[in-house]
Coordinates of C-alpha atoms and ligand atoms in Angstrom, one line a residue:
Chain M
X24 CA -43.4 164.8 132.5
X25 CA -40.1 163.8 131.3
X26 CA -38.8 160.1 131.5
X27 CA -36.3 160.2 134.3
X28 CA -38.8 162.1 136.6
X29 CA -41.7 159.8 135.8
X30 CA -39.7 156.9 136.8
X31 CA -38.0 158.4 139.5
X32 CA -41.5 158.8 141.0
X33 CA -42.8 155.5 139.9
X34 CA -39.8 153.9 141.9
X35 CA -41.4 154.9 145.4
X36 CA -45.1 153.3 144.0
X37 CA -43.0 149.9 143.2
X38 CA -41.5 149.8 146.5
X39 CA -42.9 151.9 149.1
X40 CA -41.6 149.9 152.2
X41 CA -37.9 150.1 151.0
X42 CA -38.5 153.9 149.8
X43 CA -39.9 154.9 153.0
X44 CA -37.4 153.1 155.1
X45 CA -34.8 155.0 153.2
X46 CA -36.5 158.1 154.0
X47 CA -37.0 157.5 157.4
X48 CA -33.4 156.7 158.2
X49 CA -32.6 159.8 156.4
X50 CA -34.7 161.8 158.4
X51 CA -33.3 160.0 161.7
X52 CA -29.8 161.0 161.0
X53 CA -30.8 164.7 160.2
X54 CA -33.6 165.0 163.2
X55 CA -30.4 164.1 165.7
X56 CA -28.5 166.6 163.8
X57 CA -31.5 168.6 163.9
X58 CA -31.6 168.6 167.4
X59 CA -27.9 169.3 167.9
X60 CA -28.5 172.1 165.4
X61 CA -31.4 173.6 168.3
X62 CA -28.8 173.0 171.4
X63 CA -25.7 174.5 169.7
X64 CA -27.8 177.7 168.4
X65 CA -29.1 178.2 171.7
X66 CA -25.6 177.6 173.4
X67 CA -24.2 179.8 170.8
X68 CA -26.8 182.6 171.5
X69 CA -26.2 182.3 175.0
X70 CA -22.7 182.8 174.7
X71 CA -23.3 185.8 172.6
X72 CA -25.4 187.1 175.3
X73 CA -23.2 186.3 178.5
X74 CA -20.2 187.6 176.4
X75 CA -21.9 191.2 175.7
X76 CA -21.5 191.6 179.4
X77 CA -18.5 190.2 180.2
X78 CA -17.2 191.9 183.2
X79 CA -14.4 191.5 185.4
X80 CA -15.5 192.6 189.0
X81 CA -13.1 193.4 191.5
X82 CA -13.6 193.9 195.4
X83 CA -11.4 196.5 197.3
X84 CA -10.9 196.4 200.9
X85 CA -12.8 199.2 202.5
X86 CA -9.5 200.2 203.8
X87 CA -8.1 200.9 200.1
X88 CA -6.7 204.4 200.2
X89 CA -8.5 206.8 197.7
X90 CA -5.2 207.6 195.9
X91 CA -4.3 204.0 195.3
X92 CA -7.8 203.6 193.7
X93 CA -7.6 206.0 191.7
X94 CA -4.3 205.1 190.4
X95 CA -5.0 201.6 189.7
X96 CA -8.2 202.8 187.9
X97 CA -6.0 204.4 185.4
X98 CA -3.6 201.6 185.1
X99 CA -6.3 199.0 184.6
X100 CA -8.1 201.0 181.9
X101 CA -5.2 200.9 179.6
X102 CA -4.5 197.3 179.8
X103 CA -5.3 196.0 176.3
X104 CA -7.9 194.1 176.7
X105 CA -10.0 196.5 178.8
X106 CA -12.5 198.7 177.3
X107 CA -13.4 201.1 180.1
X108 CA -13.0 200.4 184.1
X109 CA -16.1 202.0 186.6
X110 CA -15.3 202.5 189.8
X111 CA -18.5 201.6 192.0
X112 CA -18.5 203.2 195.4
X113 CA -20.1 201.4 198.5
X114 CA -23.1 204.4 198.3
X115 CA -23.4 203.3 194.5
X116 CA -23.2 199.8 195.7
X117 CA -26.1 200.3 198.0
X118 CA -27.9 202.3 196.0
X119 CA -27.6 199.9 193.0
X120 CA -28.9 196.8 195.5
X121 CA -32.0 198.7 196.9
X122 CA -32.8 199.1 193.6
X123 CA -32.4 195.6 191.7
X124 CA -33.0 194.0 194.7
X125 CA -36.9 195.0 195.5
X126 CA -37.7 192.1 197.3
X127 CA -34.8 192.9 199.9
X128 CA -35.2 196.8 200.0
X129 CA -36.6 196.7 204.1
X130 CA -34.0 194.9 204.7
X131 CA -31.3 197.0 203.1
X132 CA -33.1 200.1 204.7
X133 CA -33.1 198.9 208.0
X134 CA -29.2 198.6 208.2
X135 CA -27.2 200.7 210.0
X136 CA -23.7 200.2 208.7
X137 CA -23.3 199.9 204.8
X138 CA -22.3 196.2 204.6
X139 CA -21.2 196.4 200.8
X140 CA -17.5 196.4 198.8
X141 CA -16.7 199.1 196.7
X142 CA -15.7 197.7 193.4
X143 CA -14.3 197.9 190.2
X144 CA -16.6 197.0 187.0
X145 CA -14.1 196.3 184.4
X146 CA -15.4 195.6 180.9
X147 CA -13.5 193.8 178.2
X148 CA -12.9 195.2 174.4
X149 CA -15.2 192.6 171.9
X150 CA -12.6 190.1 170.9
X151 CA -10.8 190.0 174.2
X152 CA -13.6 188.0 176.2
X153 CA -12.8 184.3 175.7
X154 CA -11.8 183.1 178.8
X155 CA -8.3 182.9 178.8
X156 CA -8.3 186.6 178.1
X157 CA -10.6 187.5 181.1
X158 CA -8.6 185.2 183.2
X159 CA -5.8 187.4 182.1
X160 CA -6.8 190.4 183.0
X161 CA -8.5 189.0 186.2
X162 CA -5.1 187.7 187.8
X163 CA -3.5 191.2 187.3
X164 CA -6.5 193.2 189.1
X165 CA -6.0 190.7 191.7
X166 CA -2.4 191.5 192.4
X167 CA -3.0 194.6 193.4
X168 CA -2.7 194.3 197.4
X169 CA -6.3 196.0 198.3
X170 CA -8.0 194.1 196.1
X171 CA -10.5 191.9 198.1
X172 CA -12.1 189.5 195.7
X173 CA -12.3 189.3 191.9
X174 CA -15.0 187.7 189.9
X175 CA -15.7 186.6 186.6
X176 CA -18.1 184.3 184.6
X177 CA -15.0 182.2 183.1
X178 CA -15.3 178.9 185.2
X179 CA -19.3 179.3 184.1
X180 CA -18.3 180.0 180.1
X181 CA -15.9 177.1 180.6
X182 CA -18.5 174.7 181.4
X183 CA -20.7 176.2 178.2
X184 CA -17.6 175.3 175.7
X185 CA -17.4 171.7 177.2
X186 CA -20.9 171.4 177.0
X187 CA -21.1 172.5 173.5
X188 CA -18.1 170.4 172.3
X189 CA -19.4 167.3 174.0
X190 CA -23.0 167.8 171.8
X191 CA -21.1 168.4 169.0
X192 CA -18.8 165.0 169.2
X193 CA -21.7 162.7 170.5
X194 CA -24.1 164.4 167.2
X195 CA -21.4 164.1 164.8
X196 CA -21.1 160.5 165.8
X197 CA -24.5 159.4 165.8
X198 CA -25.6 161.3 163.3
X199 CA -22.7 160.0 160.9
X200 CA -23.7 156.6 161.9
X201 CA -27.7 156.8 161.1
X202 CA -26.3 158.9 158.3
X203 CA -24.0 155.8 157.4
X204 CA -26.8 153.0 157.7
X205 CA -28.8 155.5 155.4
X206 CA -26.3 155.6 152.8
X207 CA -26.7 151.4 153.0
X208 CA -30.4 151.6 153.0
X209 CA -30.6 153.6 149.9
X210 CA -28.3 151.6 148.2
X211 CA -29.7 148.9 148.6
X212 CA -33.3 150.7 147.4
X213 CA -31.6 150.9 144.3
X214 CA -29.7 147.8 143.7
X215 CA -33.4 146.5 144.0
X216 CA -34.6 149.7 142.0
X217 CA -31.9 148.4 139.0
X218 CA -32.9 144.8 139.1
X219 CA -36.8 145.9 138.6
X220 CA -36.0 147.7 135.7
X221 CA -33.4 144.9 134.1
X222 CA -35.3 144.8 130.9
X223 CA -36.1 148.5 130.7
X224 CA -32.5 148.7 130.8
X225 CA -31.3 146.6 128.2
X226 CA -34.0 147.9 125.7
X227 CA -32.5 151.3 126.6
X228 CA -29.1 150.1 126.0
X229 CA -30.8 148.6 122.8
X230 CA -32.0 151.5 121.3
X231 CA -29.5 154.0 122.0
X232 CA -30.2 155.6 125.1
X233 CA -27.2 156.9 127.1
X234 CA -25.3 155.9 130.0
X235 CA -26.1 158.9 131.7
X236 CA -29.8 158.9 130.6
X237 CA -30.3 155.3 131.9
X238 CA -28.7 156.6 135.5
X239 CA -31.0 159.7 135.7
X240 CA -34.1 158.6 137.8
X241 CA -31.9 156.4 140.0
X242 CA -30.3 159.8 140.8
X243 CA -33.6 161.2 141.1
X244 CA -34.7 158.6 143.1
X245 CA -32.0 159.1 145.2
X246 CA -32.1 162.9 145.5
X247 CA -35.8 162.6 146.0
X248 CA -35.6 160.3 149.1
X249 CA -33.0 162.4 150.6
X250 CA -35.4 165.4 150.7
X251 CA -38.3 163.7 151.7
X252 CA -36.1 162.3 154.4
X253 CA -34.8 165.7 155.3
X254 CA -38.3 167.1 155.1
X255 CA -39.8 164.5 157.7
X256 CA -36.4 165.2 159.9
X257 CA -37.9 169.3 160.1
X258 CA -40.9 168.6 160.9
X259 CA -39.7 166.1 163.5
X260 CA -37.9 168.9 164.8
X261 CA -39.5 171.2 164.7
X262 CA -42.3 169.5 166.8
X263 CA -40.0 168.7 169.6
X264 CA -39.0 172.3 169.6
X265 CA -42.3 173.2 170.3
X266 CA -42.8 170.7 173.2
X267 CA -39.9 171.2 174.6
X268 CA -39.4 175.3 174.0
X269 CA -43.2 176.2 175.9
X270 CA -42.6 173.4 178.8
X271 CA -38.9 172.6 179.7
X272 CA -36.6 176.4 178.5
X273 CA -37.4 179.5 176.6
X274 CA -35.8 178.2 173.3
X275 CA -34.8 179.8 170.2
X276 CA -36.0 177.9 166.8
X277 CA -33.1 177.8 164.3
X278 CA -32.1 180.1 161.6
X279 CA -33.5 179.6 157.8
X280 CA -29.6 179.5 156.8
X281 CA -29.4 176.5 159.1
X282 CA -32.2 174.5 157.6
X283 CA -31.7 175.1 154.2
X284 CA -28.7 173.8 154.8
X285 CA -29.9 170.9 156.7
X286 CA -31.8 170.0 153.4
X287 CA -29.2 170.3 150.9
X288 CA -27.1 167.9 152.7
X289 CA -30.4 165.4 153.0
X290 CA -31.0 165.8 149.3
X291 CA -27.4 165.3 148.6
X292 CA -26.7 162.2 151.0
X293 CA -29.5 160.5 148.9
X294 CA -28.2 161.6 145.8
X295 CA -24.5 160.7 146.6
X296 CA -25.9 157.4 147.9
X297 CA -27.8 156.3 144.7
X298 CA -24.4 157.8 142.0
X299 CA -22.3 155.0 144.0
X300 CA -24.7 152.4 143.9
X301 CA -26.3 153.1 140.4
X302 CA -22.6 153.0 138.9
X303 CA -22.2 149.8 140.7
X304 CA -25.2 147.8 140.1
X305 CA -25.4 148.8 135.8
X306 CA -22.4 147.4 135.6
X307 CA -23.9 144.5 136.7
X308 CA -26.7 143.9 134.6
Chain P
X29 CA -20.8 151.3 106.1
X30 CA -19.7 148.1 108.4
X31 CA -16.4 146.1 107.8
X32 CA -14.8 143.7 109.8
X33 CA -10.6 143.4 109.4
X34 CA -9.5 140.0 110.6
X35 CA -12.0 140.1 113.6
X36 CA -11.4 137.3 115.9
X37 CA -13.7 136.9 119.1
X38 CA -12.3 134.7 122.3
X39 CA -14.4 134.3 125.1
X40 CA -12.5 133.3 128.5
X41 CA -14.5 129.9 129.2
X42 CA -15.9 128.8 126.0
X43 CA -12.8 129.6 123.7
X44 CA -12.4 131.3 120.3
X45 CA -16.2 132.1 118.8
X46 CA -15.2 134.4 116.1
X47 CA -11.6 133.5 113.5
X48 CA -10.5 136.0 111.4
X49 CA -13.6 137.0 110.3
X50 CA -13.4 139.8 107.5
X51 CA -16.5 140.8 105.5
X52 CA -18.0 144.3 104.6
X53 CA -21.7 145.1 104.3
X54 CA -22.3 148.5 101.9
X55 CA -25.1 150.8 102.4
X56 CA -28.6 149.8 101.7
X57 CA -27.0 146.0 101.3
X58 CA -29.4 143.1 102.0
X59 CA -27.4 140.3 103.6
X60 CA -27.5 136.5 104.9
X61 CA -25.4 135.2 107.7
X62 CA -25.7 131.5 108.2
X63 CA -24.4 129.0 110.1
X64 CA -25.0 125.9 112.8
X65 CA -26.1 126.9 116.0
X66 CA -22.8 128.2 117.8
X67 CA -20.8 129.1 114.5
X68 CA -20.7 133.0 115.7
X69 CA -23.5 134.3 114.0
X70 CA -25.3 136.3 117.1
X71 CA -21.3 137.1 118.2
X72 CA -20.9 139.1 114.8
X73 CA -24.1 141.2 115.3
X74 CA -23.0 141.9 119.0
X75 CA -19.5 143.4 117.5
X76 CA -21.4 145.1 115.0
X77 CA -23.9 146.9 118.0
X78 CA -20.3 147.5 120.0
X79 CA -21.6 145.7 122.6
X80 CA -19.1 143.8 123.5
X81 CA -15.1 144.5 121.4
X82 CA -13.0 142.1 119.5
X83 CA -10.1 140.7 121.0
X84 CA -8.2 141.1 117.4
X85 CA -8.6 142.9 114.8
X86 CA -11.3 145.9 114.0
X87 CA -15.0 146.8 113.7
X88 CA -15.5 149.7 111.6
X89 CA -19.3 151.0 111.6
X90 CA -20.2 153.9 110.2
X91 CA -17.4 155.9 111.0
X92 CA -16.5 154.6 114.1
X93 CA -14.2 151.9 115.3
X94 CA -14.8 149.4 118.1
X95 CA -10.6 150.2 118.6
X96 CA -10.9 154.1 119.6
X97 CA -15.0 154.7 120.5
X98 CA -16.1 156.1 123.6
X99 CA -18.5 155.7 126.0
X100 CA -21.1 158.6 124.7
X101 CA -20.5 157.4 121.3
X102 CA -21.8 153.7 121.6
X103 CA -25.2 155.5 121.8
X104 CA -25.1 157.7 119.6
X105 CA -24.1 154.4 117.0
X106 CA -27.0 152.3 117.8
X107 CA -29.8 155.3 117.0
X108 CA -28.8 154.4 113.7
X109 CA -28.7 150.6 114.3
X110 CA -32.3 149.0 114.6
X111 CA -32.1 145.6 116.5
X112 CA -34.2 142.7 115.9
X113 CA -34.1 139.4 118.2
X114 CA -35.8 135.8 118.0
X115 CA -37.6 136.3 121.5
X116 CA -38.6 140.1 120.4
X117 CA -37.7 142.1 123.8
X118 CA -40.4 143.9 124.2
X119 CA -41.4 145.2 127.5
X120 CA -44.4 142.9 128.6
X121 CA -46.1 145.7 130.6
X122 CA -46.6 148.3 128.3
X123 CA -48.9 148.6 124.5
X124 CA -47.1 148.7 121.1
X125 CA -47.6 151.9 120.7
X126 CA -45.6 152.4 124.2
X127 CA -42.9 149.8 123.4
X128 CA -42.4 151.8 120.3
X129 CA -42.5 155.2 121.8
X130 CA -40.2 153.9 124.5
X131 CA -37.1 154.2 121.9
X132 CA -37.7 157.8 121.2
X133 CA -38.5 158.7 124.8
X134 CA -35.2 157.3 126.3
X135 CA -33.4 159.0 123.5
X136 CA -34.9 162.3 124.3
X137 CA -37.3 162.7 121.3
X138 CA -39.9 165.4 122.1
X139 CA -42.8 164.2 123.0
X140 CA -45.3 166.1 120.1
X141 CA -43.4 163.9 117.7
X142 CA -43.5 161.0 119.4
X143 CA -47.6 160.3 119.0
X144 CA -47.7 161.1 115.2
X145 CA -44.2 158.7 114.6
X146 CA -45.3 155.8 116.5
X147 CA -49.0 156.1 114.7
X148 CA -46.5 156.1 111.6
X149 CA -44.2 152.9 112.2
X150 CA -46.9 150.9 113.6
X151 CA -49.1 151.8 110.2
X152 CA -46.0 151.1 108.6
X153 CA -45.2 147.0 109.9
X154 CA -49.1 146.3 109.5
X155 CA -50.2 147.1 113.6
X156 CA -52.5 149.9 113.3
X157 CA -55.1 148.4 114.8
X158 CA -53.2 147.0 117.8
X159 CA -51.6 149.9 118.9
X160 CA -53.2 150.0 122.5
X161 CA -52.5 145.8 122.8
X162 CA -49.9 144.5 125.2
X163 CA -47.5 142.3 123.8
X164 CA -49.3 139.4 126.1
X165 CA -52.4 139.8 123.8
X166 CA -50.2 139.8 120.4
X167 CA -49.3 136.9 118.4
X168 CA -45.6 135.8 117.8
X169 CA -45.6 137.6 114.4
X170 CA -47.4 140.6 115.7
X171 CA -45.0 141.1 118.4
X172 CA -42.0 141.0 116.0
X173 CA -43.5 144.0 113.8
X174 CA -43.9 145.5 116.6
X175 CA -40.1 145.4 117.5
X176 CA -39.4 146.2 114.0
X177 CA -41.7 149.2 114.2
X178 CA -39.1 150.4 117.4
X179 CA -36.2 149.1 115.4
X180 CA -37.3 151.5 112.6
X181 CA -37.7 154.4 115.0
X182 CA -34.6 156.0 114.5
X183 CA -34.9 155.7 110.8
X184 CA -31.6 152.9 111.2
X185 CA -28.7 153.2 108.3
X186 CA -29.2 148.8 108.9
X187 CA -31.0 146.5 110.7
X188 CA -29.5 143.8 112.1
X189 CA -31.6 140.5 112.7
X190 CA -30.9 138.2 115.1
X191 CA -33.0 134.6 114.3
X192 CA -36.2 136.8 113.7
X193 CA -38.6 134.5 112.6
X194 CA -37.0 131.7 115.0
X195 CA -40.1 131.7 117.1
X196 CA -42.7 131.9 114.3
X197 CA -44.2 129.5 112.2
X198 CA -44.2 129.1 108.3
X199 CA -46.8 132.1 107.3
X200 CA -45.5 134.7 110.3
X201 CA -41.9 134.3 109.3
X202 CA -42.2 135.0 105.4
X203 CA -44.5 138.3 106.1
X204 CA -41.3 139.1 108.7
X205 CA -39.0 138.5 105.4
X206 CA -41.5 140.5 103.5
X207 CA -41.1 143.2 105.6
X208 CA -37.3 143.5 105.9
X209 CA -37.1 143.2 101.8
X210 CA -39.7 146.4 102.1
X211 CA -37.6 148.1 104.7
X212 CA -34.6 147.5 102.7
X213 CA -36.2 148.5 99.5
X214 CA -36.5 151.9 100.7
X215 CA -32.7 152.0 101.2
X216 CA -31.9 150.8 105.0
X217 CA -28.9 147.9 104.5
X218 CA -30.4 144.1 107.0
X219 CA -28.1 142.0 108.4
X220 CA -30.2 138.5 108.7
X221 CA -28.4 135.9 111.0
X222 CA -30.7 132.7 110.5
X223 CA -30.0 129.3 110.2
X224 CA -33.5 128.8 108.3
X225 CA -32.0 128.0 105.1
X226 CA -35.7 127.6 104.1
X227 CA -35.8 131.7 103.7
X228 CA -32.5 131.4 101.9
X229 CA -33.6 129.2 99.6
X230 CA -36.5 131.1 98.6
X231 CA -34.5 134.2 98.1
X232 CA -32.3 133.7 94.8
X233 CA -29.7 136.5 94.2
X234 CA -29.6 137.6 97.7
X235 CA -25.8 138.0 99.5
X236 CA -25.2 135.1 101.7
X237 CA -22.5 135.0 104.3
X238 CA -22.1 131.3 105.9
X239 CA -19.9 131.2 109.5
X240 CA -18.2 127.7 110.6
X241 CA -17.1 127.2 114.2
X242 CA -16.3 131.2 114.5
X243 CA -14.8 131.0 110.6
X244 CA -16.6 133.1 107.5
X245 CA -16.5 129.8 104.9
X246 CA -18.6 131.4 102.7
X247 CA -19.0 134.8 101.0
X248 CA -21.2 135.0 97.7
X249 CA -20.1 138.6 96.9
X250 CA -16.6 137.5 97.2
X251 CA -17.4 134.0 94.8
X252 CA -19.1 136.2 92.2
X253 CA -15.7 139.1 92.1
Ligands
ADP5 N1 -21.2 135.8 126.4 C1 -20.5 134.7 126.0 N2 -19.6 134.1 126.8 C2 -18.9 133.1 126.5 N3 -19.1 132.4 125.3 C3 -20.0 132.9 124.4 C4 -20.7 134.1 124.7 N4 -21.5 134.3 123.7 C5 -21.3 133.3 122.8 N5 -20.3 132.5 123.2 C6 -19.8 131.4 122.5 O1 -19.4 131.8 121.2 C7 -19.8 130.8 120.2 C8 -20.7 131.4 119.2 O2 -21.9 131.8 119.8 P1 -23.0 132.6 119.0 O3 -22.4 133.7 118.4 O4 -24.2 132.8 119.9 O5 -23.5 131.5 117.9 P2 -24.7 131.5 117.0 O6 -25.5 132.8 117.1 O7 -24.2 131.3 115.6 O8 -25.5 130.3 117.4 C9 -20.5 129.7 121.0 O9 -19.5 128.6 121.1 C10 -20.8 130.3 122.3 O10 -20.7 129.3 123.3
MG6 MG1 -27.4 133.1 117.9

């Protein structure tokens, strides 16, 4: 086994309680990230989902004269940001409600007069259904004077965004601060790390070794933490996931992109962590 | 192979340690420095291993110059400068054979050649025997071969020697002498900082350097020209 990694291994034997502490910290910051990483997926998947259906749905007064319908069919569809307009009758309406609604179906049945809007079911072009867009196009179909009602999921996706951003700022900033107290932890690993080794040091100074050689398994310590640190932070994850994706929600675990990349930035936190404080402290001694 | 040109050495509490020091040391050169405790001998060998840089004038060893080398360099110099001490610096938790093997490790010798060149320099200073002995369980002279045999791992151009046989008695310290007039037999130049004029006595014909509060008083090359 070649020097650096030996001793880069031989650091965690020396001072387990310091090494793991730095690991654990590690993992902490990344587990909260970890966990933000679950919630933004899912909101994000969620949003892909709602979005695929995005429609704008517009009630028209029974009274709406089947000329003026038509016309404003025609008009809506070539707006922009509309990709095709239906025009739902009240049978349709009906028909469509006896049949999605099962558990109601006697009671539709049993009615004499059809209590149910024709409407309009106006889908958007991909691209155009953020919500100001659909608000758009929703406060044009209003305008038109026999045009009851119109819906749309915006308030709904509103609320998502908001929700999403708000994760995202309370993650970043406690995850930056474990992330932070980490970055201390390790340091100070391998201030202690540096001072263990003082005579090592000097006879590699002695004898020729180089700068960069005598920094190596401090880096490796380092680099090695941060992955065992990211490491424990997946599998702390990931075990949440499954308590909380069978009882609370139907979840979706994360993508392999995701983690990977969770890991890198472990393995690179400890690594970063160690190059400041190795620079430091052999300057030192 | 090393010169110092007007070399002085001021250190910010403690004043001027080295004056206007010039001396050179050719290849395969066996060599005295003398002095009272404190008259710069130790400085001298630290300017030599680049260490630490004059604050005048120049170091020149073997092609390099403590006025323009780098970083990367300094390393690659002392592979071809062995290093001997008066408390031996060896590392108290590893064998001999390990302290040796140590040198060519952190240098990034291969490993295969490692075994068989340790064997080698620890036959060579007399250890052998004790190759699997921590320094704990070696006497004082034992423990300087065993620094020698890592100061010979590189196969130095010169050895410098800082007080070697400062810690042994009578006996240990002429085998140490021995063994430096061996190593520079077979052509490596020593630099011996002592204030034992005992061994300087004993060694007639030998260049002798002699430092005085950080001035060189006394150069017997320079007498005899
Ligand atoms: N690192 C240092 N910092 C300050 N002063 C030093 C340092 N090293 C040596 N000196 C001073 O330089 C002078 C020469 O010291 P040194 O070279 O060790 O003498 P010698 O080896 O001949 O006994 C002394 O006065 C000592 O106090
Ligand atoms: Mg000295």
């Amino acid at each position: 086994m070649p020097y650096a990694l030996r001793e880069a291994l031989a650091a965690f034997r020396r001072s387990p309680a310091l090494t793991g502490l730095s690991c654990a910290m590690i993992a902490l910051s990344l587990f909260i990230v970890g966990l933000f990483g679950i919630v933004a997926y899912n909101i994000r998947r969620t949003i892909e989902r709602v979005e695929s259906r995005v429609e704008v749905v517009a009630y028209l007064r029974d009274d709406a004269s089947p000329n003026a319908v038509e016309l404003a069919q025609r008009e809506i569809a070539a707006f922009p940001e509309v990709q095709r307009v239906y025009y739902v009758s009240r049978d349709e309406a009906l028909e469509l409600a006896r049949r999605d609604l099962v558990e109601f179906r006697a009671v539709f049945d049993d009615l004499d007069v059809n209590p149910l809007p024709a409407s309009f079911e106006v889908r958007l072009r991909p691209g155009q259904r953020g919500a100001d867009a659909v608000k758009a196009v929703a406060r044009r179909i209003g305008s038109y004077p026999f045009v009851e009602d119109v819906r749309f999921g915006s308030e709904w996706l509103d609320k998502v965004f908001l929700l999403r951003r708000v994760a995202g700022a309370a993650t970043l900033l406690l995850g930056g601060a474990f992330a932070v107290v980490a970055a201390l932890i390790i340091a100070t690993a391998v201030r202690m790390a540096v001072f263990a080794r003082k005579d090592e040091i000097a006879v590699m100074r002695l004898v020729g070794a180089t700068e960069s050689f005598v920094r190596r398994p401090f880096l490796l310590e380092g680099l090695f933490t941060g992955l065992a640190g990211s490491i424990l932070a997946l599998v702390a994850t990931y075990g949440l996931f499954r308590v909380l994706s069978g009882a609370v929600v139907q979840l979706e675990w994360i993508p392999a992109t995701w983690l990977a990349l969770g890991l890198a930035v472990g393995a690179f936190l400890g690594f970063a962590a160690s190059a400041l404080a190795v620079r430091r402290h052999l300057r030192e001694i | 192979m090393i010169r110092l040109s007007h070399v002085c050495m001021e250190y910010p509490r403690t004043g001027l340690a080295l004056d206007d020091v010039t001396f050179m040391l050719k290849k395969g050169e066996f060599c005295f420095l003398t002095g009272h405790s404190g008259a710069g001998k130790s400085t001298v060998l630290r300017l030599i291993h680049m260490a630490e840089r004059p604050t005048g004038g120049e170091v020149r060893v073997s092609g390099y110059s403590s006025t323009r080398i780098r970083e990367k360099d300094v390393a690659m110099l002392r592979r071809k400068i062995g290093y001997i001490f008066q408390d031996f610096r060896l590392l108290a938790n590893r064998t001999a054979a390990e302290n040796v093997a140590f040198a060519l490790e952190v240098t990034g010798a291969r490993s295969n050649v490692i075994r068989s060149k340790v064997a080698r320099l620890l036959g060579h200073v007399g250890l052998a025997s004790k190759a699997e002995a921590l320094p704990g369980e070696l006497s004082g002279g034992e423990q300087q071969r065993v620094a020698v045999a890592r100061a010979l791992a590189h196969e130095p151009l010169v050895l410098l020697a800082d007080e070697p046989t400062g810690n042994l008695d009578e006996r240990a310290s002429w085998g140490i002498f021995e063994l430096f007039r061996g190593i520079n037999a077979s052509g490596t130049a020593v630099l011996l900082a002592t204030h034992d004029l005992d061994l300087v006595r004993k060694s007639p014909g030998v260049r002798l350097l002699e430092l005085d509060h950080g001035r060189l008083v006394y150069d017997s090359a320079a007498v005899a020209a």
